[in-house]
Amino acid sequence: MEQAAPDPERLWQPAPLEPLSHPDAGLESMVGEETKGARDEGPGDGTMTENNFSLKKIEISVSEAEKRTGRNAMNMQETYTAYLIETRSVEHNDGQSVLTDSLWRRYSEFELLRNYLLVYYPHIVVPPLPEKRAEFVWHKLSADNMDPDFVERRRIGLENFLLRVASHPILCRDKIFYLFLTQEGNWKETVNETGFQLKADSRLKALNATFRVKNPDKRFIELKHYSDELQSVISHLLRVRARVADRLYGVYKVHGNYGRVFSEWSAIEKEMGDGLQSAGHHMDVYASSIDDILEDEEHYADQLKEYLFYAEALRAVCRKHELMQYDLEMAAQDLASKKQQCEELATGTVRTFSLKGMTTKLFGQETPEQREARIKMLEEQIKEGEQQLKSKNLEGREFVRNAWADIERFKEQKNHDLKEALISYAVMQISMCKKVGFGFSEGTSIFRSAGKFL
Amino acid sequence: MGKLGEAGLAATAGPARTLGMEGECRASQARSWGLPAGGAGGDSPGGDAPLPGSISSSSLLQAEVLDLDEDEDDLEVFSKDASLMDMNSFSPLMPTSPLSMINQVKFEDEPDLKDLFITVDEPESHVTTIETFITYRIITKTSRGEFDSSEFEVRRRYQDFLWLKEKLEEAHPTLIIPPLPEKFIVKGMVERFNDDFIETRRKALHKFLNRIADHPTLTFNEDFKIFLTAQASEFSSHKKQGPGLLSRMGQSVRAVALSMRGVKSRPEEFMEMNNFIEIFSQKINLIDKISQRIYKEEREYLDEMKEYGPIHILWSASEEDLADTLKSVASCIDKCCKATEKRMSGFSEALLPVVHEYVLYSEMLMLTEEIGKLEDKVECANNALKADWERWKQNMQNDIKSAFTNMAEENILYYEQCLATWESFLTSQTDLHLEEASEDKL
């Protein structure tokens, strides 16, 4: 889309290409590039934040989550969670921030926003939302959508989503996105008025295209393959991680049982009593330390999940390409067949089967006038077809160019973010080893020294 | 553990349970005379009875902790007796015989003065037309004069150990004889003689003989000497001699001496000893169960971890920039797995056998009363028993402390190793980052 809001009246067109290093001059949008939010986990700023041509910086945060009850479309009562989105503008010079907007949105509205972006920016790898339902859970407790930990992690995920969109050089300028942040009432209607649902490609059509495309771009084939692999391997990783967490939890918690027994035993021991007490206490501490450890790991898992879902976004871009390519091929085929028909009519040779040809044979030759008329019609159609093919070709090339630019941007972001995530995993392990190892040291020294034999 | 129906020896061992470790304890109060079904957790850590249902949810584990509350019932019984209340006033009984004191010091504290060294190894399978059984090689090295030679090598089977234990119990009814590993196989094990079972048994048998060797009195027992030195034919003919005349009497004296509940005149020391045994038995059984369970959980954790590392390698195959980092992570996880294995083997070497041996000890010490028939014999039994009891308690404390200290040290080592692994990963990543950054600048 162009910088301005998508105009429903206008024919749908792909977004204009914007090489990343040349910021567009006419900046209408109110949303700046560089955004810093109150982030608990940092997937990293969007890498394209070096452009600081924007006059204002804004900060976005999803600061609160609240349970609400209301009536749904079928007038049944439902409970849902609403999230508070606060937007602050930061004065360029002194860094002070002023609250400019604050409104409440629920998850379904985020979904609506994202679906809209997917339709209007098919060449962009659109940032994913946090998962709708908790998956890859290691513990039965966290499977519930209303669970406070789940809600908290979702809040962070939603904030992350907004920050990703806001730091994307193209998406950040979208009017609907801006309105999402600023216009509480009527926003849904505004989105729906764009008629984006109608413009969405049907799944069936896309699937069809996958199997029938003759000359796909090789790079997209590879990309699709990559996204499949990424999705598969991250799923596998998350599954096993969840099992490991479950087992580790068991190990720590069973140790906790020692605590109680030692403490009771210490009552009948004279020399060893203190040692047992201290060892028992240490076991309790050890057993309870696993909760925090696994909570931290959950954040790591969320970072991986984001890229699991990004893989789906990558695939969507590939699918769009296939569709366009298929369309192009169909149009070209159609044009070629019309040209052939025209040629045959003109020269009188019939090489291709046509209904007209058949009926002519059956019912007699047509008059020269009739033939002339037909040729004329075909010629017009051919002309139109050529125009369409030309524009489709242009579209296609632009799409490929734009998409590929965003894919490159995405690749860099992914490498950076995942590397950071892996490093943060190591940091977590280190801190855990230090904490728990120290605990054992403490616990043992007292145990060892207590009640030495004469 | 002994023949069926023997007065002193009741093994209880309820079925292995997931929850309610207190179940074990309660069962131990209601003595059964039946076959020991294999003890609390079974011989081998790996061969633990499959615990019903999945164990992974925390609610189950919490329930275990909660179940321990019910142990209070057991303790209630003792607190009602006022004379037992103040444990702190319990003063260690001094051994009455100077000789036994010297022996104590000599054999436990100063291993340099030890003059009898025994090892049990090389289990071998023997197949005859009637049966299959395992023998163990026993090597004895000694500098004692009463031994004809300084080195002996014999082969003995489990039956022979049983025989030895019975002989010792006959001869020394007031002493605490070390326990033997369980006779029968724990349920859940498929083969009769799988490797883990044999190894665990071998270690326990080794412990058994060494305990006897370290005991100031038992070490000089004649049957013990014969057990260690006699060759096959001499040994089997010696065994054929029937049980001693005093055996039955000895059993009763023993029973009375060790358990004084319900008897009118109750020396306070025996009440305290009994109380101690009862609580100790509860606790050690719980600890045994907990320890077995920990081993099992760790084993399962390790199995999952082993799958975790390779996924990163798999991932690295489809990445370019991330490949090195991913491979490094995989290697770190791998190293941590190895450290876990090491820690687990330390756990199963040091802690599990010790705790289990004391479970067996406690089963032996917890005897049902045989009331008052031979009260007059009690007086002379008192002193010998007191000394041995003190010695046993001291050993127990040292052994338990050692075992848990070892476990903690294994853990510390484990965390140190993991820490080093991850720290070096971090350093390598930071170095790489600096390298890349400087490359970009060029």
mmCIF file with all atom_site columns, N, CA, C and O in Angstrom, chain B residues 205-236:
data_model
loop_
_atom_site.group_PDB
_atom_site.id
_atom_site.type_symbol
_atom_site.label_atom_id
_atom_site.label_alt_id
_atom_site.label_comp_id
_atom_site.label_asym_id
_atom_site.label_entity_id
_atom_site.label_seq_id
_atom_site.pdbx_PDB_ins_code
_atom_site.Cartn_x
_atom_site.Cartn_y
_atom_site.Cartn_z
_atom_site.occupancy
_atom_site.B_iso_or_equiv
_atom_site.pdbx_formal_charge
_atom_site.auth_seq_id
_atom_site.auth_comp_id
_atom_site.auth_asym_id
_atom_site.auth_atom_id
_atom_site.pdbx_PDB_model_num
ATOM 1   N N  . LEU B 1 205 ? 26.869 -57.912 49.394 1.00 0.00 ? 205 LEU B N  1
ATOM 2   C CA . LEU B 1 205 ? 27.557 -59.048 50.031 1.00 0.00 ? 205 LEU B CA 1
ATOM 3   C C  . LEU B 1 205 ? 28.950 -58.619 50.481 1.00 0.00 ? 205 LEU B C  1
ATOM 4   O O  . LEU B 1 205 ? 29.423 -59.001 51.557 1.00 0.00 ? 205 LEU B O  1
ATOM 5   N N  . HIS B 1 206 ? 29.579 -57.822 49.660 1.00 0.00 ? 206 HIS B N  1
ATOM 6   C CA . HIS B 1 206 ? 30.897 -57.296 50.005 1.00 0.00 ? 206 HIS B CA 1
ATOM 7   C C  . HIS B 1 206 ? 30.816 -56.482 51.297 1.00 0.00 ? 206 HIS B C  1
ATOM 8   O O  . HIS B 1 206 ? 31.638 -56.627 52.203 1.00 0.00 ? 206 HIS B O  1
ATOM 9   N N  . LYS B 1 207 ? 29.773 -55.635 51.354 1.00 0.00 ? 207 LYS B N  1
ATOM 10  C CA . LYS B 1 207 ? 29.556 -54.830 52.542 1.00 0.00 ? 207 LYS B CA 1
ATOM 11  C C  . LYS B 1 207 ? 29.326 -55.709 53.767 1.00 0.00 ? 207 LYS B C  1
ATOM 12  O O  . LYS B 1 207 ? 29.873 -55.476 54.831 1.00 0.00 ? 207 LYS B O  1
ATOM 13  N N  . PHE B 1 208 ? 28.529 -56.731 53.573 1.00 0.00 ? 208 PHE B N  1
ATOM 14  C CA . PHE B 1 208 ? 28.169 -57.661 54.638 1.00 0.00 ? 208 PHE B CA 1
ATOM 15  C C  . PHE B 1 208 ? 29.423 -58.248 55.290 1.00 0.00 ? 208 PHE B C  1
ATOM 16  O O  . PHE B 1 208 ? 29.617 -58.175 56.502 1.00 0.00 ? 208 PHE B O  1
ATOM 17  N N  . LEU B 1 209 ? 30.291 -58.786 54.466 1.00 0.00 ? 209 LEU B N  1
ATOM 18  C CA . LEU B 1 209 ? 31.489 -59.426 55.008 1.00 0.00 ? 209 LEU B CA 1
ATOM 19  C C  . LEU B 1 209 ? 32.403 -58.408 55.679 1.00 0.00 ? 209 LEU B C  1
ATOM 20  O O  . LEU B 1 209 ? 32.999 -58.683 56.720 1.00 0.00 ? 209 LEU B O  1
ATOM 21  N N  . ASN B 1 210 ? 32.491 -57.229 55.084 1.00 0.00 ? 210 ASN B N  1
ATOM 22  C CA . ASN B 1 210 ? 33.371 -56.225 55.676 1.00 0.00 ? 210 ASN B CA 1
ATOM 23  C C  . ASN B 1 210 ? 32.852 -55.689 57.001 1.00 0.00 ? 210 ASN B C  1
ATOM 24  O O  . ASN B 1 210 ? 33.622 -55.355 57.889 1.00 0.00 ? 210 ASN B O  1
ATOM 25  N N  . ARG B 1 211 ? 31.532 -55.605 57.078 1.00 0.00 ? 211 ARG B N  1
ATOM 26  C CA . ARG B 1 211 ? 30.948 -55.190 58.356 1.00 0.00 ? 211 ARG B CA 1
ATOM 27  C C  . ARG B 1 211 ? 31.319 -56.182 59.448 1.00 0.00 ? 211 ARG B C  1
ATOM 28  O O  . ARG B 1 211 ? 31.654 -55.806 60.573 1.00 0.00 ? 211 ARG B O  1
ATOM 29  N N  . ILE B 1 212 ? 31.237 -57.450 59.099 1.00 0.00 ? 212 ILE B N  1
ATOM 30  C CA . ILE B 1 212 ? 31.576 -58.486 60.082 1.00 0.00 ? 212 ILE B CA 1
ATOM 31  C C  . ILE B 1 212 ? 33.045 -58.346 60.455 1.00 0.00 ? 212 ILE B C  1
ATOM 32  O O  . ILE B 1 212 ? 33.414 -58.395 61.637 1.00 0.00 ? 212 ILE B O  1
ATOM 33  N N  . ALA B 1 213 ? 33.861 -58.158 59.435 1.00 0.00 ? 213 ALA B N  1
ATOM 34  C CA . ALA B 1 213 ? 35.302 -58.032 59.690 1.00 0.00 ? 213 ALA B CA 1
ATOM 35  C C  . ALA B 1 213 ? 35.604 -56.846 60.593 1.00 0.00 ? 213 ALA B C  1
ATOM 36  O O  . ALA B 1 213 ? 36.526 -56.890 61.408 1.00 0.00 ? 213 ALA B O  1
ATOM 37  N N  . ASP B 1 214 ? 34.824 -55.782 60.435 1.00 0.00 ? 214 ASP B N  1
ATOM 38  C CA . ASP B 1 214 ? 35.075 -54.586 61.238 1.00 0.00 ? 214 ASP B CA 1
ATOM 39  C C  . ASP B 1 214 ? 34.488 -54.666 62.637 1.00 0.00 ? 214 ASP B C  1
ATOM 40  O O  . ASP B 1 214 ? 34.746 -53.808 63.466 1.00 0.00 ? 214 ASP B O  1
ATOM 41  N N  . HIS B 1 215 ? 33.660 -55.666 62.871 1.00 0.00 ? 215 HIS B N  1
ATOM 42  C CA . HIS B 1 215 ? 33.022 -55.752 64.179 1.00 0.00 ? 215 HIS B CA 1
ATOM 43  C C  . HIS B 1 215 ? 33.995 -56.369 65.181 1.00 0.00 ? 215 HIS B C  1
ATOM 44  O O  . HIS B 1 215 ? 34.555 -57.437 64.935 1.00 0.00 ? 215 HIS B O  1
ATOM 45  N N  . PRO B 1 216 ? 34.158 -55.692 66.301 1.00 0.00 ? 216 PRO B N  1
ATOM 46  C CA . PRO B 1 216 ? 35.159 -56.133 67.268 1.00 0.00 ? 216 PRO B CA 1
ATOM 47  C C  . PRO B 1 216 ? 34.996 -57.576 67.738 1.00 0.00 ? 216 PRO B C  1
ATOM 48  O O  . PRO B 1 216 ? 35.979 -58.244 68.031 1.00 0.00 ? 216 PRO B O  1
ATOM 49  N N  . THR B 1 217 ? 33.759 -58.041 67.782 1.00 0.00 ? 217 THR B N  1
ATOM 50  C CA . THR B 1 217 ? 33.555 -59.407 68.272 1.00 0.00 ? 217 THR B CA 1
ATOM 51  C C  . THR B 1 217 ? 33.371 -60.390 67.123 1.00 0.00 ? 217 THR B C  1
ATOM 52  O O  . THR B 1 217 ? 34.011 -61.450 67.075 1.00 0.00 ? 217 THR B O  1
ATOM 53  N N  . LEU B 1 218 ? 32.521 -60.019 66.213 1.00 0.00 ? 218 LEU B N  1
ATOM 54  C CA . LEU B 1 218 ? 32.171 -60.950 65.138 1.00 0.00 ? 218 LEU B CA 1
ATOM 55  C C  . LEU B 1 218 ? 33.364 -61.351 64.289 1.00 0.00 ? 218 LEU B C  1
ATOM 56  O O  . LEU B 1 218 ? 33.405 -62.446 63.725 1.00 0.00 ? 218 LEU B O  1
ATOM 57  N N  . THR B 1 219 ? 34.322 -60.431 64.222 1.00 0.00 ? 219 THR B N  1
ATOM 58  C CA . THR B 1 219 ? 35.460 -60.693 63.349 1.00 0.00 ? 219 THR B CA 1
ATOM 59  C C  . THR B 1 219 ? 36.250 -61.936 63.749 1.00 0.00 ? 219 THR B C  1
ATOM 60  O O  . THR B 1 219 ? 36.953 -62.530 62.932 1.00 0.00 ? 219 THR B O  1
ATOM 61  N N  . PHE B 1 220 ? 36.097 -62.332 65.032 1.00 0.00 ? 220 PHE B N  1
ATOM 62  C CA . PHE B 1 220 ? 36.846 -63.496 65.486 1.00 0.00 ? 220 PHE B CA 1
ATOM 63  C C  . PHE B 1 220 ? 36.011 -64.768 65.492 1.00 0.00 ? 220 PHE B C  1
ATOM 64  O O  . PHE B 1 220 ? 36.443 -65.805 65.971 1.00 0.00 ? 220 PHE B O  1
ATOM 65  N N  . ASN B 1 221 ? 34.822 -64.678 64.946 1.00 0.00 ? 221 ASN B N  1
ATOM 66  C CA . ASN B 1 221 ? 33.946 -65.836 64.943 1.00 0.00 ? 221 ASN B CA 1
ATOM 67  C C  . ASN B 1 221 ? 34.508 -66.956 64.071 1.00 0.00 ? 221 ASN B C  1
ATOM 68  O O  . ASN B 1 221 ? 35.010 -66.718 62.967 1.00 0.00 ? 221 ASN B O  1
ATOM 69  N N  . GLU B 1 222 ? 34.426 -68.165 64.591 1.00 0.00 ? 222 GLU B N  1
ATOM 70  C CA . GLU B 1 222 ? 35.038 -69.305 63.912 1.00 0.00 ? 222 GLU B CA 1
ATOM 71  C C  . GLU B 1 222 ? 34.369 -69.613 62.579 1.00 0.00 ? 222 GLU B C  1
ATOM 72  O O  . GLU B 1 222 ? 35.028 -69.891 61.575 1.00 0.00 ? 222 GLU B O  1
ATOM 73  N N  . ASP B 1 223 ? 33.061 -69.594 62.561 1.00 0.00 ? 223 ASP B N  1
ATOM 74  C CA . ASP B 1 223 ? 32.352 -69.881 61.309 1.00 0.00 ? 223 ASP B CA 1
ATOM 75  C C  . ASP B 1 223 ? 32.714 -68.865 60.235 1.00 0.00 ? 223 ASP B C  1
ATOM 76  O O  . ASP B 1 223 ? 32.787 -69.204 59.050 1.00 0.00 ? 223 ASP B O  1
ATOM 77  N N  . PHE B 1 224 ? 32.922 -67.651 60.695 1.00 0.00 ? 224 PHE B N  1
ATOM 78  C CA . PHE B 1 224 ? 33.315 -66.591 59.757 1.00 0.00 ? 224 PHE B CA 1
ATOM 79  C C  . PHE B 1 224 ? 34.636 -66.948 59.099 1.00 0.00 ? 224 PHE B C  1
ATOM 80  O O  . PHE B 1 224 ? 34.836 -66.870 57.897 1.00 0.00 ? 224 PHE B O  1
ATOM 81  N N  . LYS B 1 225 ? 35.552 -67.412 59.955 1.00 0.00 ? 225 LYS B N  1
ATOM 82  C CA . LYS B 1 225 ? 36.857 -67.776 59.433 1.00 0.00 ? 225 LYS B CA 1
ATOM 83  C C  . LYS B 1 225 ? 36.730 -68.900 58.426 1.00 0.00 ? 225 LYS B C  1
ATOM 84  O O  . LYS B 1 225 ? 37.326 -68.866 57.352 1.00 0.00 ? 225 LYS B O  1
ATOM 85  N N  . ILE B 1 226 ? 35.938 -69.889 58.773 1.00 0.00 ? 226 ILE B N  1
ATOM 86  C CA . ILE B 1 226 ? 35.778 -71.026 57.871 1.00 0.00 ? 226 ILE B CA 1
ATOM 87  C C  . ILE B 1 226 ? 35.151 -70.577 56.559 1.00 0.00 ? 226 ILE B C  1
ATOM 88  O O  . ILE B 1 226 ? 35.545 -71.012 55.471 1.00 0.00 ? 226 ILE B O  1
ATOM 89  N N  . PHE B 1 227 ? 34.174 -69.713 56.699 1.00 0.00 ? 227 PHE B N  1
ATOM 90  C CA . PHE B 1 227 ? 33.505 -69.185 55.494 1.00 0.00 ? 227 PHE B CA 1
ATOM 91  C C  . PHE B 1 227 ? 34.516 -68.562 54.532 1.00 0.00 ? 227 PHE B C  1
ATOM 92  O O  . PHE B 1 227 ? 34.442 -68.742 53.325 1.00 0.00 ? 227 PHE B O  1
ATOM 93  N N  . LEU B 1 228 ? 35.481 -67.858 55.134 1.00 0.00 ? 228 LEU B N  1
ATOM 94  C CA . LEU B 1 228 ? 36.421 -67.124 54.287 1.00 0.00 ? 228 LEU B CA 1
ATOM 95  C C  . LEU B 1 228 ? 37.511 -68.012 53.702 1.00 0.00 ? 228 LEU B C  1
ATOM 96  O O  . LEU B 1 228 ? 38.122 -67.664 52.696 1.00 0.00 ? 228 LEU B O  1
ATOM 97  N N  . THR B 1 229 ? 37.761 -69.128 54.377 1.00 0.00 ? 229 THR B N  1
ATOM 98  C CA . THR B 1 229 ? 38.962 -69.849 53.997 1.00 0.00 ? 229 THR B CA 1
ATOM 99  C C  . THR B 1 229 ? 38.748 -71.256 53.461 1.00 0.00 ? 229 THR B C  1
ATOM 100 O O  . THR B 1 229 ? 39.564 -71.757 52.688 1.00 0.00 ? 229 THR B O  1
ATOM 101 N N  . ALA B 1 230 ? 37.673 -71.913 53.916 1.00 0.00 ? 230 ALA B N  1
ATOM 102 C CA . ALA B 1 230 ? 37.533 -73.328 53.576 1.00 0.00 ? 230 ALA B CA 1
ATOM 103 C C  . ALA B 1 230 ? 37.253 -73.545 52.104 1.00 0.00 ? 230 ALA B C  1
ATOM 104 O O  . ALA B 1 230 ? 36.443 -72.847 51.509 1.00 0.00 ? 230 ALA B O  1
ATOM 105 N N  . GLN B 1 231 ? 37.919 -74.542 51.535 1.00 0.00 ? 231 GLN B N  1
ATOM 106 C CA . GLN B 1 231 ? 37.623 -74.897 50.163 1.00 0.00 ? 231 GLN B CA 1
ATOM 107 C C  . GLN B 1 231 ? 36.316 -75.659 50.095 1.00 0.00 ? 231 GLN B C  1
ATOM 108 O O  . GLN B 1 231 ? 35.783 -76.097 51.107 1.00 0.00 ? 231 GLN B O  1
ATOM 109 N N  . ALA B 1 232 ? 35.848 -75.866 48.901 1.00 0.00 ? 232 ALA B N  1
ATOM 110 C CA . ALA B 1 232 ? 34.477 -76.352 48.680 1.00 0.00 ? 232 ALA B CA 1
ATOM 111 C C  . ALA B 1 232 ? 34.070 -77.560 49.525 1.00 0.00 ? 232 ALA B C  1
ATOM 112 O O  . ALA B 1 232 ? 33.063 -77.524 50.230 1.00 0.00 ? 232 ALA B O  1
ATOM 113 N N  . SER B 1 233 ? 34.835 -78.622 49.458 1.00 0.00 ? 233 SER B N  1
ATOM 114 C CA . SER B 1 233 ? 34.394 -79.844 50.137 1.00 0.00 ? 233 SER B CA 1
ATOM 115 C C  . SER B 1 233 ? 34.427 -79.690 51.653 1.00 0.00 ? 233 SER B C  1
ATOM 116 O O  . SER B 1 233 ? 33.511 -80.096 52.358 1.00 0.00 ? 233 SER B O  1
ATOM 117 N N  . GLU B 1 234 ? 35.505 -79.067 52.141 1.00 0.00 ? 234 GLU B N  1
ATOM 118 C CA . GLU B 1 234 ? 35.617 -78.861 53.582 1.00 0.00 ? 234 GLU B CA 1
ATOM 119 C C  . GLU B 1 234 ? 34.464 -78.015 54.090 1.00 0.00 ? 234 GLU B C  1
ATOM 120 O O  . GLU B 1 234 ? 33.876 -78.277 55.134 1.00 0.00 ? 234 GLU B O  1
ATOM 121 N N  . PHE B 1 235 ? 34.130 -77.004 53.276 1.00 0.00 ? 235 PHE B N  1
ATOM 122 C CA . PHE B 1 235 ? 33.072 -76.086 53.669 1.00 0.00 ? 235 PHE B CA 1
ATOM 123 C C  . PHE B 1 235 ? 31.720 -76.786 53.717 1.00 0.00 ? 235 PHE B C  1
ATOM 124 O O  . PHE B 1 235 ? 30.971 -76.628 54.681 1.00 0.00 ? 235 PHE B O  1
ATOM 125 N N  . SER B 1 236 ? 31.425 -77.565 52.704 1.00 0.00 ? 236 SER B N  1
ATOM 126 C CA . SER B 1 236 ? 30.094 -78.196 52.697 1.00 0.00 ? 236 SER B CA 1
ATOM 127 C C  . SER B 1 236 ? 29.962 -79.202 53.824 1.00 0.00 ? 236 SER B C  1
ATOM 128 O O  . SER B 1 236 ? 28.893 -79.354 54.405 1.00 0.00 ? 236 SER B O  1
#
